[in-house]
Coordinates of C-alpha atoms in Angstrom, one line a residue:
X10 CA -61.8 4.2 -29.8
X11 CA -60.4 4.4 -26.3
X12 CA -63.8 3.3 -24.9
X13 CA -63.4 0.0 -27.2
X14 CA -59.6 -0.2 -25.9
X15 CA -60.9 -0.2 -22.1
X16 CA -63.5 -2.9 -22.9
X17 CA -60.4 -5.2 -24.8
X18 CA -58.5 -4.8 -22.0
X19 CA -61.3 -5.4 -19.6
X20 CA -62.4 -8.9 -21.7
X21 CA -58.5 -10.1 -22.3
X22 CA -58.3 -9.8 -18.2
X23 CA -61.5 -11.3 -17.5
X24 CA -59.9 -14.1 -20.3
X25 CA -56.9 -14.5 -19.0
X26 CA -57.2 -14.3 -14.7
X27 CA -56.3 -11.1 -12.8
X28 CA -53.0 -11.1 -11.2
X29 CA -54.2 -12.5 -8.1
X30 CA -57.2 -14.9 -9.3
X31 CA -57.1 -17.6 -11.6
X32 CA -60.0 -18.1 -14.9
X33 CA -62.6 -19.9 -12.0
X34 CA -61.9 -16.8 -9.4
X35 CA -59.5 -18.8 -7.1
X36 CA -56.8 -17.3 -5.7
X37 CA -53.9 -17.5 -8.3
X38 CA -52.1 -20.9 -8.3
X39 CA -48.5 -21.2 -7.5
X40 CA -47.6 -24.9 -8.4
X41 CA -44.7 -26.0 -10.6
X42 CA -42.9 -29.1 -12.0
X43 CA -40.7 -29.7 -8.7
X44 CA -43.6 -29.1 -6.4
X45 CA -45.6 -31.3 -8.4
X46 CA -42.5 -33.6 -8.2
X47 CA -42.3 -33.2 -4.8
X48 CA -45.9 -34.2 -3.9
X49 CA -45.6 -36.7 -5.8
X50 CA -42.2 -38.3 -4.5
X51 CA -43.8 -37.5 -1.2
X52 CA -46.7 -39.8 -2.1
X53 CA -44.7 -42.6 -3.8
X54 CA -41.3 -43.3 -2.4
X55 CA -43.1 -43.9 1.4
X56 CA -42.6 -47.0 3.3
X57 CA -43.5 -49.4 0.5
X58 CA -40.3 -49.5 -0.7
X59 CA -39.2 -51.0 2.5
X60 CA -41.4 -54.2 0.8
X61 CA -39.8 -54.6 -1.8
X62 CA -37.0 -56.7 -1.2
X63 CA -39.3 -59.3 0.1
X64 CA -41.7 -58.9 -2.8
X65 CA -38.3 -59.4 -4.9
X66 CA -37.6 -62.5 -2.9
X67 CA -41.2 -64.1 -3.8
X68 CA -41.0 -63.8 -7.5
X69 CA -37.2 -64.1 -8.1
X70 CA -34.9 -62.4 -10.4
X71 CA -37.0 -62.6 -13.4
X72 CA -40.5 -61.5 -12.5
X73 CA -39.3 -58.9 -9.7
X74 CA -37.6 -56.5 -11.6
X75 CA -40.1 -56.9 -14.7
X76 CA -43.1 -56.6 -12.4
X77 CA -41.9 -53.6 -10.9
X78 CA -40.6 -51.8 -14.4
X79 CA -44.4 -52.9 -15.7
X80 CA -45.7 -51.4 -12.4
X81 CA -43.8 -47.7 -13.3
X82 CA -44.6 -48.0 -17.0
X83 CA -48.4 -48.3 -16.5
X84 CA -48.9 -46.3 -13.3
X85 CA -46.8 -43.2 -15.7
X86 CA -49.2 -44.0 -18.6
X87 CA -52.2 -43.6 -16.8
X88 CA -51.5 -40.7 -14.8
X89 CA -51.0 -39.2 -18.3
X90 CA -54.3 -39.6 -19.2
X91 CA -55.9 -38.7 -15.4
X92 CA -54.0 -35.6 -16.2
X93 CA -55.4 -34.9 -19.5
X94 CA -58.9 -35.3 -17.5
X95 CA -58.3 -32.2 -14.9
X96 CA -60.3 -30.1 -17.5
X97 CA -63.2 -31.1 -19.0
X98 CA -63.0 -30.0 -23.0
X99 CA -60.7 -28.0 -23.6
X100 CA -57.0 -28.5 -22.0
X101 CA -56.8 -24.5 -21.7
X102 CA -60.2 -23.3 -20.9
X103 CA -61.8 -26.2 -20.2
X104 CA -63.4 -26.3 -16.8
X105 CA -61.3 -27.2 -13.9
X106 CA -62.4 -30.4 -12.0
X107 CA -61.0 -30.0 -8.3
X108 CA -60.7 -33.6 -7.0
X109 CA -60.7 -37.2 -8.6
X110 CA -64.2 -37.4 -8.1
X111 CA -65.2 -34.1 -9.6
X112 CA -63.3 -35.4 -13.0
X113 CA -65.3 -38.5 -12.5
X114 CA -68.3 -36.9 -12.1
X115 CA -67.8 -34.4 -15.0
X116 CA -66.5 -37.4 -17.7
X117 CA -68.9 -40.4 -16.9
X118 CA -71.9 -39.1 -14.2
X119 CA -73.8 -41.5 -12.4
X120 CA -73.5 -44.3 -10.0
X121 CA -69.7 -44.1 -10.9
X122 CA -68.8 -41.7 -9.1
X123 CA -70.3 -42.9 -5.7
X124 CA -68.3 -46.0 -6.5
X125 CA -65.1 -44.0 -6.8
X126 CA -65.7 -42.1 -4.1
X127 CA -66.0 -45.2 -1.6
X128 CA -63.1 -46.3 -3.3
X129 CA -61.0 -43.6 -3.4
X130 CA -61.6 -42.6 0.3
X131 CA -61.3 -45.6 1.6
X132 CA -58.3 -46.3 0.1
X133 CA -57.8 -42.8 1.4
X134 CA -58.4 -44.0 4.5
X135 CA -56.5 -46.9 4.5
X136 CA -53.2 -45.6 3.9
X137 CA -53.6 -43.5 6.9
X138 CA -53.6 -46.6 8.8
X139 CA -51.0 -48.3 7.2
X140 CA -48.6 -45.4 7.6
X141 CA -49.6 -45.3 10.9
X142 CA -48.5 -49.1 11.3
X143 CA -45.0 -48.1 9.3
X144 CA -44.4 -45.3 11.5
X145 CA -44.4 -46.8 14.8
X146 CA -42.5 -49.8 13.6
X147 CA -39.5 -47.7 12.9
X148 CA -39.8 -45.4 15.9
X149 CA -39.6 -49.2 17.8
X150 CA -36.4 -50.1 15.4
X151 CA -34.3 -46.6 16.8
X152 CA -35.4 -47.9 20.4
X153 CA -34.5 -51.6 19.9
X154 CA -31.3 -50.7 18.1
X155 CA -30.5 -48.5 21.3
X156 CA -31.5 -51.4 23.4
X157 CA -29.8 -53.9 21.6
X158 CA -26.5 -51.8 21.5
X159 CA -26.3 -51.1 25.1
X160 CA -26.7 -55.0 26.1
X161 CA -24.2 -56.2 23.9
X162 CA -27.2 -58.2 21.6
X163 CA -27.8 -60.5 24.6
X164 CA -31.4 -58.7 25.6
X165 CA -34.1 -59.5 23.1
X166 CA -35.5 -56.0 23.8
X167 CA -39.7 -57.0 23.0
X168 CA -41.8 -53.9 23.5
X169 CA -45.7 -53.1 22.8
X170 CA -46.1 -51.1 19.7
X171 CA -49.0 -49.2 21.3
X172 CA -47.7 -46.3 23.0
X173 CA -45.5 -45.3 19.4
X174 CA -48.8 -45.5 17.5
X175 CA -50.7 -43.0 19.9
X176 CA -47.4 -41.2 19.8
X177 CA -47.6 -41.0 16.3
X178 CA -51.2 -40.0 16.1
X179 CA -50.6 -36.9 18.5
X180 CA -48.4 -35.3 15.9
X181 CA -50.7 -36.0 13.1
X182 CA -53.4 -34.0 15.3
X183 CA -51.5 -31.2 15.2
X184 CA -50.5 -31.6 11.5
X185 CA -54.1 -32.0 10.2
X186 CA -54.7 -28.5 11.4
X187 CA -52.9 -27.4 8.4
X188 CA -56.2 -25.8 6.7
X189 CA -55.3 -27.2 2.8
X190 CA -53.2 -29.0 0.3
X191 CA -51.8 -25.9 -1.2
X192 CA -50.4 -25.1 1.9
X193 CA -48.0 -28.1 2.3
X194 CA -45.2 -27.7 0.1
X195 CA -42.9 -27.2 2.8
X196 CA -43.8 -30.2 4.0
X197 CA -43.8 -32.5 0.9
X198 CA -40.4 -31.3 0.3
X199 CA -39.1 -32.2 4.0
X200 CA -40.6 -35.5 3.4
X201 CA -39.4 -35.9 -0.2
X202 CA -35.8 -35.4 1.6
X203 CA -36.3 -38.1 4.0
X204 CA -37.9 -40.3 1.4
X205 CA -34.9 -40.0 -0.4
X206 CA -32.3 -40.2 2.8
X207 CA -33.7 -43.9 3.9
X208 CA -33.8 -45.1 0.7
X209 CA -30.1 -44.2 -0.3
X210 CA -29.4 -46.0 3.0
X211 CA -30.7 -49.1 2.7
X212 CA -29.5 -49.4 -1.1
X213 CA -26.2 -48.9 0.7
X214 CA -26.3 -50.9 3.4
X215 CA -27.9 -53.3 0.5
X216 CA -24.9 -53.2 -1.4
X217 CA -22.4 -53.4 1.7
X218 CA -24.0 -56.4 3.1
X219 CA -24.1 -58.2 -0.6
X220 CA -19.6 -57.3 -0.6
X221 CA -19.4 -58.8 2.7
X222 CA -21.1 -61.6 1.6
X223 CA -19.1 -62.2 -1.9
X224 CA -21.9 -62.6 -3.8
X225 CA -25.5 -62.4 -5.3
X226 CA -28.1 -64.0 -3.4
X227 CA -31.4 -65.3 -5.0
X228 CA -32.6 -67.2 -7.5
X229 CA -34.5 -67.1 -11.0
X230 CA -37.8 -68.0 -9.7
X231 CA -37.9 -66.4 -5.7
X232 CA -38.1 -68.4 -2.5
X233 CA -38.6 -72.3 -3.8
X234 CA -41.1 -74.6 -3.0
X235 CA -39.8 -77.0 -0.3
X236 CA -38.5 -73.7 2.1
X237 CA -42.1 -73.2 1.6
X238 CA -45.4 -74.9 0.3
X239 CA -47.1 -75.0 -2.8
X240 CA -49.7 -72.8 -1.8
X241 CA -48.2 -70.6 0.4
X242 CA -45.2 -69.6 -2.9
X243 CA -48.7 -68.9 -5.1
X244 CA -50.0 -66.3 -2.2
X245 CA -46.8 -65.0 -1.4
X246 CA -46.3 -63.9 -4.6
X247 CA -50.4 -62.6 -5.2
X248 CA -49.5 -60.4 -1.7
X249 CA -46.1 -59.5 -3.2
X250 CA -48.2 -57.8 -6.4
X251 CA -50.0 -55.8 -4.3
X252 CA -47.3 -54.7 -2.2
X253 CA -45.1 -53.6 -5.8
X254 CA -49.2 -51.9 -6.7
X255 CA -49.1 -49.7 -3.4
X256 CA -45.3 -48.8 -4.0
X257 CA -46.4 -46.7 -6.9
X258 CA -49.7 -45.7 -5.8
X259 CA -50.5 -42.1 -6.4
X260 CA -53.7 -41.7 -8.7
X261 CA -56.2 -40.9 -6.2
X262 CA -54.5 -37.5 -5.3
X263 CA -53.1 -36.6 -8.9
X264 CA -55.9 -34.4 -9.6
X265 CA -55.6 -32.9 -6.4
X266 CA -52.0 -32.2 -7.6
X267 CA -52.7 -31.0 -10.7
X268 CA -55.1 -28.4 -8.7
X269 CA -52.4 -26.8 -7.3
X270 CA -49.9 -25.7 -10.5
X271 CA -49.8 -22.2 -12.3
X272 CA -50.7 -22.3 -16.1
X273 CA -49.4 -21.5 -18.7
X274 CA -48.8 -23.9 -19.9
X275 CA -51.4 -26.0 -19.4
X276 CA -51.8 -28.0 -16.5
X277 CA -51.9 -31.4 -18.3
X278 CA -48.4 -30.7 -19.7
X279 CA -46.8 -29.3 -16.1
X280 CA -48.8 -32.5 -14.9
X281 CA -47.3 -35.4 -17.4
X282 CA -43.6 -34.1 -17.3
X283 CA -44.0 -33.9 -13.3
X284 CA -45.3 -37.5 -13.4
X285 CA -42.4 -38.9 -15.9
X286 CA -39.3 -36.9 -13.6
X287 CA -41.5 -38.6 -10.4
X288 CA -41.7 -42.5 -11.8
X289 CA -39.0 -42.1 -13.5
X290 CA -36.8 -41.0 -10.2
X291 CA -38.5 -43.8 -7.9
X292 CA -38.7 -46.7 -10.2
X293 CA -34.9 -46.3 -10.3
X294 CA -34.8 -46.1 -6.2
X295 CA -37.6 -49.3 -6.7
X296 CA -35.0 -51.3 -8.8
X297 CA -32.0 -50.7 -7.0
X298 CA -33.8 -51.2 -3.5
X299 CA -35.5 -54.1 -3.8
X300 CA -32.7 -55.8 -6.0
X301 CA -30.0 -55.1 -3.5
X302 CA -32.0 -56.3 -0.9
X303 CA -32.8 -59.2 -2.5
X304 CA -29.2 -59.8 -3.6
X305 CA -28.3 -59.3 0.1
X306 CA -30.5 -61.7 2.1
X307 CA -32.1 -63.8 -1.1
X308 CA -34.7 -66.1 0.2
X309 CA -34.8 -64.5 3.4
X310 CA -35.4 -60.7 2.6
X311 CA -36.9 -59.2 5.4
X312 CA -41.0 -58.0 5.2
X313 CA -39.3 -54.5 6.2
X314 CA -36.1 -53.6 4.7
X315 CA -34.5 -51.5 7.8
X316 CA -36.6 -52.7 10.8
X317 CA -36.6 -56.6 9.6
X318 CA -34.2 -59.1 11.0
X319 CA -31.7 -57.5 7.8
X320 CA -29.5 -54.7 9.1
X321 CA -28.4 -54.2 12.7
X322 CA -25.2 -52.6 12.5
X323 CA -24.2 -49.8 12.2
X324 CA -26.8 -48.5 14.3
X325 CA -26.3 -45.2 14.1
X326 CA -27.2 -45.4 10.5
X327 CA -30.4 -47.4 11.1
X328 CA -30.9 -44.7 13.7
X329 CA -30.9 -41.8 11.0
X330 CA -32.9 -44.1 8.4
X331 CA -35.7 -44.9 10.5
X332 CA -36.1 -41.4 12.2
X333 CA -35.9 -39.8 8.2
X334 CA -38.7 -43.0 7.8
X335 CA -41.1 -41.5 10.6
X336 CA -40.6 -37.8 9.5
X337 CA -41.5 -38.6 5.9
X338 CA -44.3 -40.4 7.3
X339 CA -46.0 -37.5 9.2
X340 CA -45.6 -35.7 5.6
X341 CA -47.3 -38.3 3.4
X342 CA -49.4 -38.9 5.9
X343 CA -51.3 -35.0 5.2
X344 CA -50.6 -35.9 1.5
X345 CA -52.7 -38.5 1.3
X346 CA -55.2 -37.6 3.7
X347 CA -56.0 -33.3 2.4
X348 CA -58.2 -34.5 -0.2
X349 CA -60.9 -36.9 2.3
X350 CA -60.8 -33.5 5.2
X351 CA -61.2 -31.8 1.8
X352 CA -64.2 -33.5 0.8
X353 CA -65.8 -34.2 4.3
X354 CA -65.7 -30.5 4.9
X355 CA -67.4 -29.3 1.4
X356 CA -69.9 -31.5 2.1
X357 CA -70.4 -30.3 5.6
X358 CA -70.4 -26.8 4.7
X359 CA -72.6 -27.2 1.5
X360 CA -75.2 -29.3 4.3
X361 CA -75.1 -26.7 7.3
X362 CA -74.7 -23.3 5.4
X363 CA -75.5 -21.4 8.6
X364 CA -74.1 -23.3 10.9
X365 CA -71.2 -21.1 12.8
X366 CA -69.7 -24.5 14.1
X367 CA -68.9 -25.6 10.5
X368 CA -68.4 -22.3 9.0
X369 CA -66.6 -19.7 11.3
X370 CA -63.0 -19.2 11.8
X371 CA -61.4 -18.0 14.6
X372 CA -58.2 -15.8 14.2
X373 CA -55.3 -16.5 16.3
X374 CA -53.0 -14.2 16.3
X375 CA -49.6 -15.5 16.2
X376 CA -46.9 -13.0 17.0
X377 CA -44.4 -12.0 13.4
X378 CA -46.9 -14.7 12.0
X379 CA -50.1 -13.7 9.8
X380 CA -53.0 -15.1 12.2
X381 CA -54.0 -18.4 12.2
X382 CA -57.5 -19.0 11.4
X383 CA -58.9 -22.1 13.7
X384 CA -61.9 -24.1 12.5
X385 CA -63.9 -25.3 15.2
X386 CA -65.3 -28.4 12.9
X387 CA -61.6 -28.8 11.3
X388 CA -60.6 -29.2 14.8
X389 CA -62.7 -32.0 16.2
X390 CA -63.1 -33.4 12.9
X391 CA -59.7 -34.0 11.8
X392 CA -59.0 -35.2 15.4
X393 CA -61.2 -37.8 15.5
X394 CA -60.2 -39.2 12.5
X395 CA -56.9 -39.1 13.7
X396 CA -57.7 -41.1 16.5
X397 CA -59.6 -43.8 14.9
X398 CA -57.2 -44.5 12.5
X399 CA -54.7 -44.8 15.1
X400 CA -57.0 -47.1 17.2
X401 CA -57.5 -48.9 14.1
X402 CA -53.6 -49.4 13.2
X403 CA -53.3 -50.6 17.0
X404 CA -55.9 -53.5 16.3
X405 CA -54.1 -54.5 13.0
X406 CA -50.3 -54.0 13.0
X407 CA -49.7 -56.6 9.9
X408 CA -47.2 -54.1 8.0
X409 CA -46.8 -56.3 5.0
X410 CA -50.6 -57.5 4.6
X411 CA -52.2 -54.3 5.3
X412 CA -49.6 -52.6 2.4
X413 CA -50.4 -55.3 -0.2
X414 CA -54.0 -55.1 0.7
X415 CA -54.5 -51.2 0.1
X416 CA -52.1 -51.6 -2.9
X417 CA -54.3 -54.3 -4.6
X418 CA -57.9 -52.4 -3.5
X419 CA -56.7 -49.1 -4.8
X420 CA -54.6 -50.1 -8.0
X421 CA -57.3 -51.6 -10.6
X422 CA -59.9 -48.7 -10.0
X423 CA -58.2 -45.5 -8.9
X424 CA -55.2 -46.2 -11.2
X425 CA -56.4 -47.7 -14.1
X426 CA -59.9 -48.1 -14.6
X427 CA -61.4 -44.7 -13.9
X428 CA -58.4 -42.8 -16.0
X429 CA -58.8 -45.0 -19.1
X430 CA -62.6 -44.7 -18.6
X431 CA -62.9 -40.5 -18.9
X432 CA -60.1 -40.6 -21.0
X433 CA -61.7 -42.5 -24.0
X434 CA -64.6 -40.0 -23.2
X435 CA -62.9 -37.1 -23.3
X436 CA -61.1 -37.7 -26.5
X437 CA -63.9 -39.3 -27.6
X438 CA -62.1 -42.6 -29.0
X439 CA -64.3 -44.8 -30.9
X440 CA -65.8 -48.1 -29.4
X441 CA -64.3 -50.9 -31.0
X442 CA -61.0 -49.1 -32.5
X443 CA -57.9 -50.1 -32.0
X444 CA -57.0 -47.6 -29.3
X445 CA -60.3 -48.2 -27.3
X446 CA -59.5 -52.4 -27.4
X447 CA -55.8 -51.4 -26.3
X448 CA -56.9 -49.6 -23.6
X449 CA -59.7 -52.1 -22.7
X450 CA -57.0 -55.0 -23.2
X451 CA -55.0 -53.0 -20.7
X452 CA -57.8 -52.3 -18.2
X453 CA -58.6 -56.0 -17.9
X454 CA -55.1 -57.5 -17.6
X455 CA -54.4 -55.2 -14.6
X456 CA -58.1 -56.0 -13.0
X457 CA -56.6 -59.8 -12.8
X458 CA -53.5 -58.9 -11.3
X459 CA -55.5 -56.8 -8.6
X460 CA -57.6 -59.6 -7.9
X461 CA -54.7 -62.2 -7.6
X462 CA -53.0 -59.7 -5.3
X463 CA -56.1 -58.7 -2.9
X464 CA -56.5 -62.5 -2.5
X465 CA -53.1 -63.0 -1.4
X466 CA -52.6 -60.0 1.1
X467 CA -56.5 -61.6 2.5
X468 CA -54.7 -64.8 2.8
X469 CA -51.6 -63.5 4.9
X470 CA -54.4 -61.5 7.1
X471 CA -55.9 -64.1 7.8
X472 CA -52.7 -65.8 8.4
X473 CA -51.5 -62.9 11.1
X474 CA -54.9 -62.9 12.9
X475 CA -54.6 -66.7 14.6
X476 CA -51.6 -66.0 16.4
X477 CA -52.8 -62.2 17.0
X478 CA -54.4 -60.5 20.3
X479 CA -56.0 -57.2 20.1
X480 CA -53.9 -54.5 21.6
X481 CA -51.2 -56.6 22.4
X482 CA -48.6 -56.2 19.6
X483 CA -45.2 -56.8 20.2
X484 CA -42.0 -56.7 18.8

């Protein structure tokens, strides 16, 4: 009797994860709703809302706000059903898929999931270098404001966007040495702050500039044809899709996400209500940001809400909105980017299993700290990424294009297309029912609206790149 007792007890905590370890033997998962949240606020409310005044301004009164409340609604509904795809089966005891491509992988198999991985980590990728782009434009707005204050207005202040880029990248160097994603909650939170302090500030600065004005700039429709041409309101308005798409772009790390939060309850349920508290929370900062700054400037909303030709008094404020801008920036930055050293490194170790380059740690000790364990591959590896991306960035400083670009490449696939994909496989809807068209219906309708919206953000690259020399960006 007691020897079948012991063996209960021995199955139930084999069953169930030890204290310390979780069901798959990892080391036992922390995560909760707010550090989901935080992740995820970390990840969404960066510098594209800083766009969406002007993307207001291109599509009017009407179409802004809609777009951007149909943007929130299906970027929430989707991430519902990536989250119901972190295990595969069952949503207790299923087994766990790590990354986005793992679910893919485990759900649909074959040349799919080399075709979300290039997407996915290039988008990846991307981000890294539009950050980069965002970041030194507001470490140039605290310097210009300085300037500008000090001579009274009268000096134009131009300066070379260069050395605030490298700047930039040297922190991220030492940032990237942060081993793994689980270990950045401190940081998301920081940068979840800051999210939240630049954003309240240019609502309100939004809101002071539409009193002193006496009333509600804009218009039903956006800027008019005649202020600009026929062609150029139809790609203005393409590039403005994408830039609403990259606002709420956070699909390709949701899984990641989801890999870092305690159970029970299940992970899908932590996951969805984290997801509806995140949307929920931006797509109100979304609305108000982008509507006051449109009903501040109208026709003329600036590409970048706080370092545009908007706001330049009181500079103090700008000052404190930019910095919070640049320090949520290093933070999303390591969001977004965990999951590709992630990734690059499995692969490296799973290719060189011997190699003590790749596989060793060094332990530095690190006095009342627990050691810190150096990679010599992390090191050099994550650096050099680092540094392209920031040589990249330096080649293209197009804030606006580059944002609508990533936001149009990564929005179609990695947000819709792949979730509604494993999802009809893992609940197994039938083909041709009415949920499976919905979804379909769905899928295709926001295909077209990434297309429209690459095309445009193309068209405004291409735009930048004839009055544009390499290196030689200024402000």
């Amino acid at each position: 009797m007691v020897q079948n007792s012991a063996l209960d007890i021995s199955l139930d905590v084999h069953a169930q994860g030890s204290k310390c370890f979780d069901d798959d033997g990892r080391l036992k998962r922390t995560g909760t709703i707010w550090t989901a949240s935080a992740h995820i606020i970390t990840a969404v409310i960066g510098s594209g809302v800083l766009s969406l005044a002007w993307a207001t301004a291109q599509l009017g009164w009407v179409a802004g706000p809609t777009v951007m409340f149909l943007f929130s609604f299906v970027t929430y509904y989707t991430s519902t059903l990536l989250a119901a795809c972190y295990r595969t089966g069952d949503p207790y005891t299923g087994k766990r898929n790590y990354t986005y491509m793992e679910a893919v992988q485990s759900h649909l198999g074959g040349v799919k999931v080399k075709f979300c991985g290039l997407v996915q980590y290039l988008n990846l990728f991307g981000v890294a270098i539009g950050y980069t782009i965002a970041a030194s434009i507001s470490m140039m707005a605290i310097k210009k404001s300085s300037c500008r204050h000090k001579s009274g207005g009268k000096n134009p202040c131009h300066m070379n966007s260069n050395p605030y880029m490298i700047a930039f990248g040297i922190i991220e160097i030492i940032f990237s040495q942060i081993p793994d994603f689980d270990q950045l909650w401190w940081l998301s939170i920081v940068a979840a702050v800051m999210s939240f302090t630049y954003s309240t500030i240019g609502l309100g600065l939004g809101i002071a500039k539409t009193a002193a004005n006496g009333k509600i700039k804009g218009s039903l429709t956006g800027v008019s044809v005649g202020a600009v041409t026929q062609t150029q309101k139809i790609w203005r308005s393409f590039q403005a899709l994408g830039d609403i798409a990259f606002a709420y772009s956070f699909s390709l790390i949701l899984i990641e996400i989801q890999d870092t939060i305690k159970s029970p309850p299940s992970e899908s349920k932590t996951m969805n209500k984290a997801a509806f508290v995140s949307v929920g929370v931006t797509t109100l900062f979304y609305m108000l940001c982008g509507c006051m700054g449109y009903a501040a400037f109208g026709d003329f909303a600036p590409g970048n809400l706080l370092t545009g030709t908007g706001f330049s008094e009181p500079y103090w404020i700008l000052d404190i909105a930019n910095a919070a801008i640049v320090i949520h920036l290093i933070g999303a930055y390591q969001v977004f980017c965990q999951p590709l050293f992630a990734f690059i490194e499995k692969h490296a170790k799973e290719r060189f299993p011997e190699s003590e380059f790749i596989n060793r740690d060094v332990n530095i000790p690190i006095p009342g700290f627990k050691p810190y364990r150096l990679n010599l591959f992390r090191l050099v590896w994550r650096t050099i990424f680092v540094i392209l991306t920031t040589l990249i960035s330096m080649l293209l400083p197009f804030f606006n294009d580059i944002v609508g670009l990533l936001g149009a490449l990564g929005f179609w696939p990695l947000t819709v297309y792949f979730p509604v994909e494993m999802y009809v496989k893992q609940m197994r809807i039938p083909k041709w029912s009415t949920r499976w068209l919905c979804l379909q219906v769905l899928s295709f309708a926001c295909l077209i609206i990434t297309i429209a919206a690459a095309a445009g953000s193309v068209a405004g690259v291409v735009l930048d790149l004839k009055t544009y020399k390499p290196f030689k960006s200024e402000e």
